[in-house]
XYZ file of C-alpha atoms in Angstrom:
643
model
C 15.527 -55.103 -27.630
C 12.815 -52.484 -27.438
C 10.006 -53.080 -24.978
C 6.587 -51.522 -25.091
C 4.234 -51.511 -22.106
C 0.664 -50.300 -21.849
C -0.743 -49.118 -18.540
C -4.409 -48.534 -17.837
C -5.403 -45.453 -15.890
C -7.412 -46.313 -12.832
C -10.954 -44.993 -12.641
C -10.043 -42.364 -10.055
C -7.176 -41.144 -12.248
C -9.544 -40.691 -15.184
C -11.818 -38.731 -12.868
C -8.885 -36.588 -11.788
C -7.887 -35.847 -15.370
C -11.443 -34.790 -16.108
C -11.281 -32.320 -13.199
C -7.895 -31.031 -14.315
C -9.021 -30.442 -17.866
C -12.504 -29.065 -17.293
C -12.725 -27.672 -13.769
C -9.403 -26.554 -12.383
C -7.742 -24.207 -14.820
C -9.631 -21.131 -15.923
C -6.891 -19.903 -18.265
C -5.735 -22.392 -20.879
C -2.484 -20.452 -21.417
C -1.324 -21.944 -18.120
C -0.418 -25.291 -19.685
C 2.536 -23.706 -21.476
C 3.747 -22.080 -18.274
C 3.623 -25.453 -16.509
C 5.557 -27.235 -19.256
C 8.185 -24.488 -19.430
C 8.539 -24.639 -15.634
C 9.048 -28.399 -15.813
C 11.667 -27.899 -18.539
C 13.449 -25.276 -16.433
C 13.432 -27.644 -13.449
C 14.936 -30.372 -15.632
C 17.734 -28.022 -16.715
C 18.374 -27.077 -13.077
C 18.618 -30.739 -12.134
C 21.118 -31.335 -14.929
C 23.309 -28.470 -13.744
C 23.233 -29.728 -10.161
C 23.827 -33.331 -11.142
C 26.817 -32.507 -13.333
C 28.346 -29.746 -11.219
C 27.551 -26.983 -13.679
C 28.012 -23.566 -12.034
C 28.101 -21.240 -15.025
C 25.271 -18.876 -15.830
C 22.865 -19.923 -18.568
C 24.253 -17.380 -21.016
C 27.746 -18.867 -20.609
C 26.440 -22.407 -21.046
C 25.557 -21.656 -24.650
C 22.768 -23.370 -26.539
C 23.374 -26.601 -24.636
C 21.042 -25.570 -21.811
C 17.903 -24.231 -23.438
C 14.182 -24.593 -24.062
C 12.817 -24.567 -27.599
C 9.222 -24.218 -28.714
C 7.895 -24.463 -32.244
C 4.585 -25.220 -33.892
C 3.322 -26.949 -37.010
C 0.157 -25.140 -37.976
C -0.841 -27.565 -40.719
C -0.322 -30.653 -38.568
C -1.952 -28.874 -35.571
C 0.993 -29.741 -33.370
C 3.060 -27.907 -30.763
C 6.558 -29.025 -29.737
C 8.478 -28.220 -26.537
C 12.060 -29.420 -26.039
C 14.619 -29.088 -23.275
C 18.179 -30.314 -22.883
C 17.757 -31.076 -19.215
C 18.305 -34.102 -17.073
C 15.919 -36.385 -18.947
C 14.274 -39.477 -17.384
C 14.865 -43.185 -17.012
C 12.001 -45.661 -17.265
C 11.602 -45.691 -13.496
C 11.584 -41.919 -13.323
C 9.129 -41.729 -16.190
C 6.704 -44.053 -14.430
C 7.096 -42.195 -11.155
C 6.962 -38.623 -12.458
C 4.652 -38.872 -15.455
C 2.970 -42.246 -15.457
C 1.545 -42.059 -11.951
C -0.511 -39.152 -10.762
C -0.344 -38.559 -7.040
C 2.104 -41.397 -6.570
C 1.940 -40.823 -2.844
C -1.348 -42.686 -2.945
C -3.972 -42.371 -5.651
C -6.827 -43.855 -3.660
C -6.192 -41.672 -0.628
C -5.798 -38.668 -2.896
C -9.132 -39.245 -4.628
C -10.873 -39.802 -1.299
C -9.658 -36.444 -0.040
C -10.526 -34.876 -3.386
C -14.095 -36.169 -3.259
C -14.606 -34.997 0.308
C -13.164 -31.569 -0.472
C -15.328 -31.164 -3.535
C -18.442 -31.941 -1.532
C -17.554 -29.222 0.978
C -16.177 -26.524 -1.277
C -15.345 -26.457 -4.980
C -12.545 -23.965 -4.262
C -10.860 -26.480 -1.957
C -10.176 -28.789 -4.917
C -7.326 -26.643 -6.204
C -5.689 -26.444 -2.798
C -5.868 -30.203 -2.324
C -4.494 -31.100 -5.728
C -1.621 -28.715 -5.143
C -0.091 -31.067 -2.634
C 0.424 -33.716 -5.328
C 2.187 -31.674 -8.053
C 0.540 -32.730 -11.312
C 0.909 -29.571 -13.405
C 2.053 -31.597 -16.428
C -1.488 -32.824 -16.931
C -2.775 -29.321 -17.596
C -1.591 -29.984 -21.150
C -4.807 -31.967 -21.694
C -6.768 -28.734 -21.597
C -5.515 -28.207 -25.158
C -4.274 -31.635 -26.282
C -5.999 -34.617 -27.843
C -2.803 -36.644 -27.431
C 0.681 -36.138 -26.004
C 3.856 -37.942 -27.007
C 6.767 -37.385 -24.637
C 10.216 -38.617 -25.709
C 13.060 -38.540 -23.202
C 16.615 -39.761 -22.647
C 18.376 -39.588 -19.290
C 21.683 -37.720 -19.015
C 22.982 -40.864 -17.300
C 22.672 -42.742 -20.580
C 20.411 -45.622 -21.480
C 17.730 -45.990 -24.144
C 15.405 -43.280 -25.385
C 11.846 -43.721 -24.110
C 8.488 -42.466 -25.263
C 5.363 -41.888 -23.170
C 2.097 -41.590 -25.086
C -1.425 -40.921 -23.851
C -4.671 -39.255 -24.858
C -5.351 -38.576 -21.179
C -8.424 -40.761 -21.106
C -7.915 -44.492 -20.717
C -4.262 -45.476 -20.748
C -0.675 -44.523 -21.423
C 2.076 -46.372 -23.230
C 5.776 -46.404 -22.398
C 7.930 -47.559 -25.289
C 11.642 -48.185 -25.361
C 12.636 -46.891 -28.781
C 14.687 -48.998 -31.148
C 17.808 -47.467 -32.665
C 15.984 -46.474 -35.852
C 13.122 -44.864 -33.944
C 15.506 -43.222 -31.480
C 17.367 -41.348 -34.188
C 15.159 -38.293 -33.692
C 15.079 -38.638 -29.901
C 16.977 -36.066 -27.861
C 20.595 -36.799 -27.037
C 19.719 -35.686 -23.522
C 16.525 -34.187 -22.113
C 12.859 -34.296 -23.045
C 10.847 -33.622 -26.188
C 7.076 -33.140 -25.912
C 4.830 -33.376 -28.980
C 1.328 -31.991 -28.353
C -1.374 -32.938 -30.845
C -3.727 -30.033 -30.319
C -7.478 -30.044 -30.111
C -8.627 -28.768 -33.554
C -10.671 -26.005 -31.924
C -7.542 -24.648 -30.231
C -4.931 -25.413 -32.858
C -5.004 -22.018 -34.586
C -4.551 -20.230 -31.257
C -1.674 -22.300 -29.894
C 0.249 -22.665 -33.147
C 0.411 -18.903 -33.564
C 4.005 -17.799 -32.757
C 2.839 -14.408 -31.443
C 0.461 -16.087 -29.001
C 3.232 -18.367 -27.790
C 5.604 -15.422 -27.322
C 2.961 -13.495 -25.401
C 2.401 -16.412 -23.016
C 6.144 -16.828 -22.435
C 6.652 -13.103 -21.803
C 3.725 -13.030 -19.399
C 4.528 -16.073 -17.288
C 8.076 -17.246 -17.976
C 9.961 -14.152 -19.061
C 12.576 -14.464 -16.314
C 13.364 -18.181 -16.544
C 17.168 -18.379 -16.359
C 17.552 -20.487 -19.519
C 17.025 -19.225 -23.069
C 13.519 -19.901 -24.385
C 13.203 -19.908 -28.158
C 10.036 -19.732 -30.210
C 10.872 -20.651 -33.813
C 14.557 -19.832 -33.220
C 13.796 -16.394 -31.759
C 14.777 -15.927 -28.140
C 11.800 -14.560 -26.201
C 13.046 -14.100 -22.624
C 15.665 -11.403 -23.205
C 15.215 -9.465 -19.931
C 17.345 -10.874 -17.090
C 15.886 -11.592 -13.653
C 17.731 -8.641 -12.167
C 16.528 -9.392 -8.638
C 18.591 -12.596 -8.682
C 21.845 -10.761 -9.440
C 24.213 -9.465 -6.717
C 23.537 -5.788 -5.997
C 27.181 -4.751 -6.341
C 27.208 -5.994 -9.948
C 24.198 -3.959 -11.079
C 24.558 -0.475 -12.534
C 21.974 2.289 -11.944
C 21.022 2.296 -15.622
C 20.137 -1.402 -15.355
C 17.727 -0.666 -12.516
C 16.228 2.146 -14.588
C 15.798 -0.140 -17.612
C 14.147 -2.829 -15.519
C 11.823 -0.290 -13.868
C 10.762 0.973 -17.299
C 10.240 -2.596 -18.507
C 8.099 -3.333 -15.471
C 6.004 -0.147 -15.330
C 6.327 1.463 -18.805
C 7.341 4.625 -16.939
C 10.243 6.418 -18.645
C 11.107 8.512 -15.569
C 13.732 7.610 -12.977
C 12.341 5.893 -9.880
C 12.835 7.814 -6.645
C 14.445 4.828 -4.944
C 15.316 1.159 -5.453
C 15.089 -1.541 -2.775
C 16.965 -4.686 -3.790
C 17.129 -7.411 -1.153
C 18.185 -11.046 -0.935
C 16.782 -12.454 2.304
C 17.640 -15.860 3.801
C 15.637 -15.753 7.045
C 12.950 -16.112 8.316
C 12.018 -17.061 4.747
C 14.192 -17.106 1.660
C 13.240 -14.641 -1.051
C 14.604 -12.019 -3.413
C 12.886 -8.692 -3.922
C 13.420 -5.816 -6.319
C 10.983 -2.983 -5.742
C 10.840 0.665 -6.798
C 9.355 3.894 -5.479
C 7.869 5.647 -8.541
C 8.276 9.420 -8.979
C 4.518 9.929 -9.294
C 1.492 8.408 -7.609
C -2.111 7.648 -8.468
C -3.536 8.482 -5.043
C -6.988 7.116 -4.314
C -8.516 7.615 -7.759
C -11.452 5.192 -8.086
C -10.108 3.599 -11.274
C -6.674 3.048 -9.713
C -7.751 1.951 -6.253
C -7.286 -1.753 -7.013
C -4.367 -1.369 -9.421
C -1.517 -2.247 -7.092
C 0.484 -5.144 -5.732
C 3.814 -6.847 -6.389
C 4.380 -9.544 -8.992
C 5.025 -12.841 -7.224
C 7.438 -15.331 -8.771
C 8.527 -18.784 -7.691
C 11.879 -19.774 -9.165
C 11.574 -16.996 -11.776
C 8.140 -18.138 -12.946
C 5.270 -15.689 -12.548
C 2.675 -17.041 -10.140
C 0.490 -14.044 -9.496
C 0.328 -10.575 -10.949
C -0.253 -7.758 -8.441
C -0.245 -9.866 -5.292
C -1.757 -7.716 -2.535
C -0.527 -9.805 0.404
C 3.131 -8.865 0.017
C 2.761 -5.243 1.117
C 0.205 -3.329 3.203
C -2.054 -0.942 1.333
C -0.276 2.150 2.640
C 2.760 1.021 0.590
C 0.645 0.255 -2.473
C 2.563 2.835 -4.524
C 5.529 0.422 -4.547
C 6.169 -1.393 -7.845
C 8.306 -4.486 -8.265
C 8.743 -8.235 -7.923
C 9.260 -10.841 -5.215
C 10.730 -14.258 -6.002
C 10.851 -17.154 -3.554
C 11.655 -20.844 -3.635
C 10.044 -21.625 -0.296
C 6.434 -21.049 -1.216
C 4.161 -24.101 -1.595
C 1.675 -23.660 -4.417
C -1.446 -25.327 -5.646
C -1.499 -26.987 -9.031
C -2.847 -23.991 -10.921
C -0.512 -21.602 -9.062
C -3.495 -19.247 -8.900
C -4.196 -19.714 -5.193
C -1.425 -19.719 -2.628
C -1.573 -22.404 0.026
C 0.475 -20.980 2.857
C -0.316 -17.419 3.891
C 2.040 -17.738 6.870
C 5.049 -17.619 4.572
C 3.573 -14.672 2.697
C 3.141 -12.923 6.039
C 6.824 -13.403 6.841
C 7.846 -12.063 3.451
C 5.532 -9.093 3.929
C 6.877 -8.283 7.393
C 10.491 -8.417 6.232
C 9.815 -6.450 3.056
C 8.001 -3.674 4.935
C 11.013 -3.240 7.219
C 13.355 -2.939 4.242
C 11.121 -0.368 2.511
C 10.743 1.724 5.666
C 14.488 1.465 6.210
C 15.114 2.841 2.730
C 12.732 5.733 3.410
C 14.474 6.473 6.715
C 17.840 6.545 4.985
C 16.454 8.823 2.288
C 14.910 11.201 4.837
C 18.215 11.444 6.700
C 20.614 11.770 3.780
C 18.609 13.314 0.933
C 15.845 15.561 2.224
C 15.026 16.921 -1.236
C 14.414 13.435 -2.602
C 12.367 12.523 0.461
C 10.131 15.531 -0.040
C 9.697 14.363 -3.655
C 8.508 11.028 -2.281
C 6.217 12.739 0.229
C 4.687 14.982 -2.399
C 3.996 11.999 -4.673
C 2.818 9.381 -2.182
C 1.890 10.913 1.182
C -1.821 10.637 0.418
C -1.514 6.842 0.516
C 1.439 6.558 2.891
C -0.405 8.374 5.689
C -2.659 5.331 6.065
C 0.355 3.685 7.713
C -0.871 4.985 11.065
C -2.762 1.670 11.240
C 0.496 -0.340 11.099
C 0.999 -0.632 14.854
C 3.935 -3.024 14.469
C 5.919 -0.240 12.760
C 4.365 2.738 14.540
C 7.651 4.280 15.720
C 9.249 4.024 12.287
C 6.128 5.459 10.658
C 6.084 8.340 13.165
C 9.652 9.186 12.213
C 8.661 9.443 8.545
C 5.494 11.578 8.605
C 5.752 15.248 7.676
C 3.653 18.345 8.479
C 3.558 22.046 7.857
C 4.348 24.155 10.924
C 3.836 27.588 12.451
C 7.599 28.139 12.151
C 7.451 27.914 8.355
C 6.932 30.747 5.909
C 4.458 28.913 3.683
C 2.490 25.678 3.345
C 5.107 24.046 1.097
C 7.688 23.681 3.846
C 7.519 20.515 5.924
C 8.976 19.135 9.111
C 9.060 15.797 10.876
C 8.572 15.102 14.556
C 12.353 14.955 15.027
C 12.664 18.496 13.732
C 9.949 19.682 16.119
C 11.675 18.029 19.076
C 14.985 19.704 18.211
C 13.304 23.132 18.158
C 11.226 22.609 21.330
C 11.699 25.023 24.221
C 13.667 23.953 27.255
C 11.328 22.136 29.599
C 8.721 21.507 26.891
C 7.388 17.932 26.918
C 4.510 18.246 24.463
C 4.276 18.325 20.680
C 1.343 20.566 19.824
C -0.778 20.308 16.679
C -3.793 22.078 15.253
C -6.189 21.015 12.516
C -7.497 23.433 9.881
C -8.530 23.320 6.209
C -5.646 25.629 5.286
C -2.570 27.335 6.689
C -4.468 30.617 6.909
C -7.264 28.934 8.866
C -4.751 27.494 11.343
C -3.008 30.846 11.797
C -6.345 32.585 12.469
C -7.601 29.906 14.856
C -8.180 31.256 18.379
C -6.501 28.124 19.728
C -3.205 29.172 18.110
C -3.018 32.507 19.915
C -1.409 31.425 23.165
C 1.279 29.517 21.222
C 2.019 32.585 19.172
C 2.201 34.592 22.385
C 4.631 32.119 23.950
C 6.623 31.488 20.763
C 5.835 27.753 20.850
C 5.700 25.809 17.589
C 2.443 24.221 16.428
C 2.155 21.589 13.685
C -0.566 22.359 11.160
C -2.785 19.476 10.053
C -4.741 19.996 6.833
C -6.324 16.594 6.222
C -8.675 14.581 8.472
C -6.347 11.572 8.340
C -3.645 13.675 10.029
C -5.620 13.637 13.257
C -5.878 9.857 13.121
C -2.100 9.793 12.730
C -1.602 11.921 15.834
C -4.079 9.867 17.824
C -2.246 6.689 16.791
C 1.266 7.943 17.587
C 0.359 9.661 20.891
C 3.942 9.743 22.171
C 7.253 10.351 20.447
C 10.672 10.393 22.148
C 9.236 11.197 25.591
C 7.034 13.920 24.104
C 3.266 13.688 24.319
C 1.282 14.730 21.260
C -1.377 17.230 22.338
C -4.014 19.100 20.350
C -3.742 22.871 20.693
C -7.402 22.859 21.772
C -6.552 20.692 24.777
C -3.325 22.391 25.760
C -3.111 23.071 29.490
C -2.964 26.838 29.954
C -1.116 26.453 33.231
C 1.591 24.394 31.505
C 1.996 27.030 28.804
C 2.072 29.897 31.282
C 5.402 28.665 32.655
C 7.065 29.752 29.416
C 8.043 33.385 28.909
C 6.138 35.463 26.389
C 7.730 36.001 23.014
C 9.475 39.338 22.596
C 6.875 40.566 20.082
C 3.870 39.316 22.079
C 1.219 42.057 22.679
C 0.889 43.292 26.259
C -2.682 43.894 27.440
C -3.531 46.386 30.177
C -4.839 44.605 33.259
C -8.446 45.005 34.358
C -8.972 47.560 37.078
C -10.767 46.495 40.276
C -14.163 47.715 39.040
C -13.794 45.763 35.783
C -12.643 42.661 37.697
C -15.770 42.935 39.853
C -18.061 43.347 36.831
C -16.551 40.492 34.756
C -18.461 37.627 36.468
C -21.731 39.500 35.862
C -20.943 39.874 32.137
C -20.105 36.168 31.876
C -23.374 35.370 33.641
C -25.371 37.533 31.194
C -23.709 35.781 28.263
C -24.531 32.360 29.771
C -28.157 33.413 30.325
C -28.401 34.617 26.726
C -26.995 31.380 25.274
C -28.716 28.998 27.688
C -28.038 25.292 27.260
C -26.347 25.840 23.881
C -23.118 26.092 25.892
C -21.992 24.083 28.883
C -20.150 26.994 30.485
C -18.968 30.567 29.918
C -15.584 31.319 31.460
C -12.661 33.685 31.215
C -9.926 32.349 28.925
C -6.179 32.204 29.481
C -5.476 30.967 25.946
C -6.795 33.941 23.942
C -4.920 37.119 23.085
C -6.376 38.352 19.762
C -9.863 36.795 19.517
C -12.808 37.738 21.745
C -14.094 34.158 22.254
C -13.533 30.525 21.319
C -15.365 27.232 21.785
C -13.760 24.366 23.686
C -14.913 20.778 24.047
C -15.994 20.346 27.652
C -14.458 16.873 28.042
C -11.081 18.005 26.758
C -10.639 14.704 24.890
C -12.061 15.004 21.389
C -10.899 17.806 19.111
C -13.415 19.835 17.121
C -12.266 18.347 13.820
C -12.454 14.776 15.149
C -15.867 15.513 16.616
C -17.060 16.639 13.165
C -15.712 13.470 11.560
C -17.550 11.331 14.095
C -20.756 13.300 13.550
C -20.534 12.888 9.794
C -20.073 9.123 10.245
C -23.103 8.939 12.538
C -25.092 11.414 10.373
C -25.534 13.710 13.363
C -26.238 17.279 12.165
C -26.877 18.791 15.588
C -24.640 21.509 17.045
C -22.573 20.129 19.953
C -22.591 21.717 23.378
C -19.257 23.308 24.163
C -17.787 25.705 26.684
C -17.426 29.314 25.546
C -14.159 30.904 26.640
C -14.123 34.715 26.717
C -11.051 36.933 26.359
C -11.344 39.722 29.006
C -8.473 41.617 27.340
C -10.253 42.032 24.018
C -11.601 45.571 23.333
C -15.104 44.234 22.661
C -15.257 42.503 26.044
C -13.861 45.590 27.753
C -16.674 47.633 26.168
C -19.251 45.030 27.247
C -17.924 45.330 30.803
C -18.358 49.119 30.694
C -21.889 48.749 29.292
C -22.724 46.240 32.029
C -21.432 48.611 34.716
C -23.823 51.310 33.508
C -26.825 49.069 32.737
C -26.797 45.398 33.646
C -29.830 44.727 31.447
C -28.604 46.538 28.335
C -29.804 44.472 25.285
C -26.482 44.986 23.550
C -24.861 42.385 25.825
C -27.336 39.720 24.732
C -27.003 40.746 21.090
C -23.208 40.655 21.313
C -23.350 37.260 23.037
C -25.381 35.802 20.160
C -23.028 37.323 17.635
C -19.891 36.081 19.340
C -21.291 32.584 19.783
C -22.334 32.218 16.148
C -19.024 33.676 14.972
C -17.261 30.996 17.029
C -19.528 28.347 15.495
C -18.663 29.655 12.046
C -14.924 29.330 12.729
C -15.445 25.800 14.069
C -17.531 24.815 11.034
C -20.743 24.149 12.953
C -22.903 27.080 11.810
C -25.612 25.540 9.655
C -27.638 28.699 8.952
C -25.705 32.006 8.673
C -28.752 34.189 7.947
C -29.253 35.385 11.534
C -25.545 36.091 11.839
C -25.500 38.169 8.650
C -28.628 40.095 9.653
C -27.177 40.862 13.062
C -23.907 42.079 11.522
C -25.820 44.417 9.223
C -27.797 45.865 12.146
C -24.631 46.362 14.167
C -22.932 48.040 11.220
C -25.918 50.333 10.787
C -25.813 51.336 14.462
C -22.047 51.668 14.472
C -22.034 53.825 11.338
C -24.670 56.083 12.878
C -22.576 56.502 16.015
C -19.530 57.123 13.839
C -21.278 59.912 11.886
C -22.524 61.570 15.069
C -19.057 61.403 16.645
C -17.395 62.796 13.537
C -19.870 65.700 13.356
C -19.158 66.618 16.983
C -15.419 66.528 16.340
C -15.789 68.803 13.314
C -17.876 71.301 15.326
């Protein structure tokens, strides 16, 4: 005999439903995702309860979810052939919200709402009441179910306001009840009926949120979720063309990805990941700066598009999905409750991605350079990842003085292999271009000694070097700060120019010339001294503290809006012809104005090379005067020769 029971919602439950319907969910599409997720869970439970082990496709239409709409009647129907429910289960799972204690739940809810509206979602999440999101769109819901264990068909009916009714259906009424599983009839709010009875809208929602549910989902007899959740399949069973197809589906990019990282991880947290390295990158374009992140799924259901907690920003070029069953979620699945688990997933995923890059760099250099060309602009920001500093250091690439052009690259391992015997430093030099680095006065002693120098072209490269500091017992040292005494222990290169030594008279006059230069420049320089690092240039500027490079100093000054010219030491090359001439001039006339004029010219030329010369007018005028004098001397000399 059929029995029909009516249950009144308690006042706090009515209040909760009001919050669910009007305050919690911002996107009404979510109700369909929640109901499909419940249906998928019911199908999972049936498989586990009955020992089913076959894949959904092999199970046939028996295990499936069907959705159809009646536009005229303003109704939406969702059916599954899952485990179904008994009366007791119906009361526990559907009839009672927060069955762990409604009064305690509402007390916490009220307190949370008073403190922070955003805390409401997090609190409700602990009680799992996603089914009730249906009342965002429904005026009434009729749920009909029959347990797979047998027993009568039952219906649960409620308008979500005052009460619900559980009815044990008589044989005549149960004729249309499911043989096993649950059937939900949603009588839609008239204002929303046109939207949620439109098959295209329903398909769009399924493809957005539930596209990878393992069981077939049909909308009006058309299967919607046709793309398999490839990340759940064993790697050895997947062909390269399947990865390519999934990458194209995910990104709309028709090109082959550079690499695929497919991982099934059991500890410290269980998750599956399928991520790709695209062949091209967006860099830091303003419109693309926030367009990154991995799609986060829980049991194949999309929870968050472009989650930015799963990877650090320096790996933001990575595209793909992460799926976990361990993640606790709030009711709306829009705010994640436990960032600790996300942190563990992130840490593990970063190691797998860096491992794939290391393998690529070792076994397929051409492909790695393709990656570097596409993504180095973003990847270089990894110098801030101190937990993976050594692995990052192994992966960075630079141009070098040993290369023929700026397109060739080397890593720190390559530099170490080519280092001279007894060398314990990796030297680097910053410049806006390869030509600028080659012409830098600081590169001259390395050229003379045949020692390799890494060329840095971007400001971030210096931050990388400062972060790494040491690599395989080698210290990273700026060419500006290289110890001349350390470099002098190495033999000169075979093609290094040999300068004639100063004679005793020139040696005696050199300190006087340096003193005249210091007097001419005054406190614009901290010191004027003979240089052991120069071979081609007459002078160079060196930071007196020997700690901050010129390029880093400029970055710091830009940040602090300091436009002043820094005080530096001026190093003079006694072997340069110009300095030799200045010595001869000084020997004949210690007060000759040419020495002061040359000092000004050399100092401003050094400033120009360092990028500190704010006003070049005096420099240009002085050059023109010197050219005029020099051309006059040249004409006079030529006339005497011709006579």
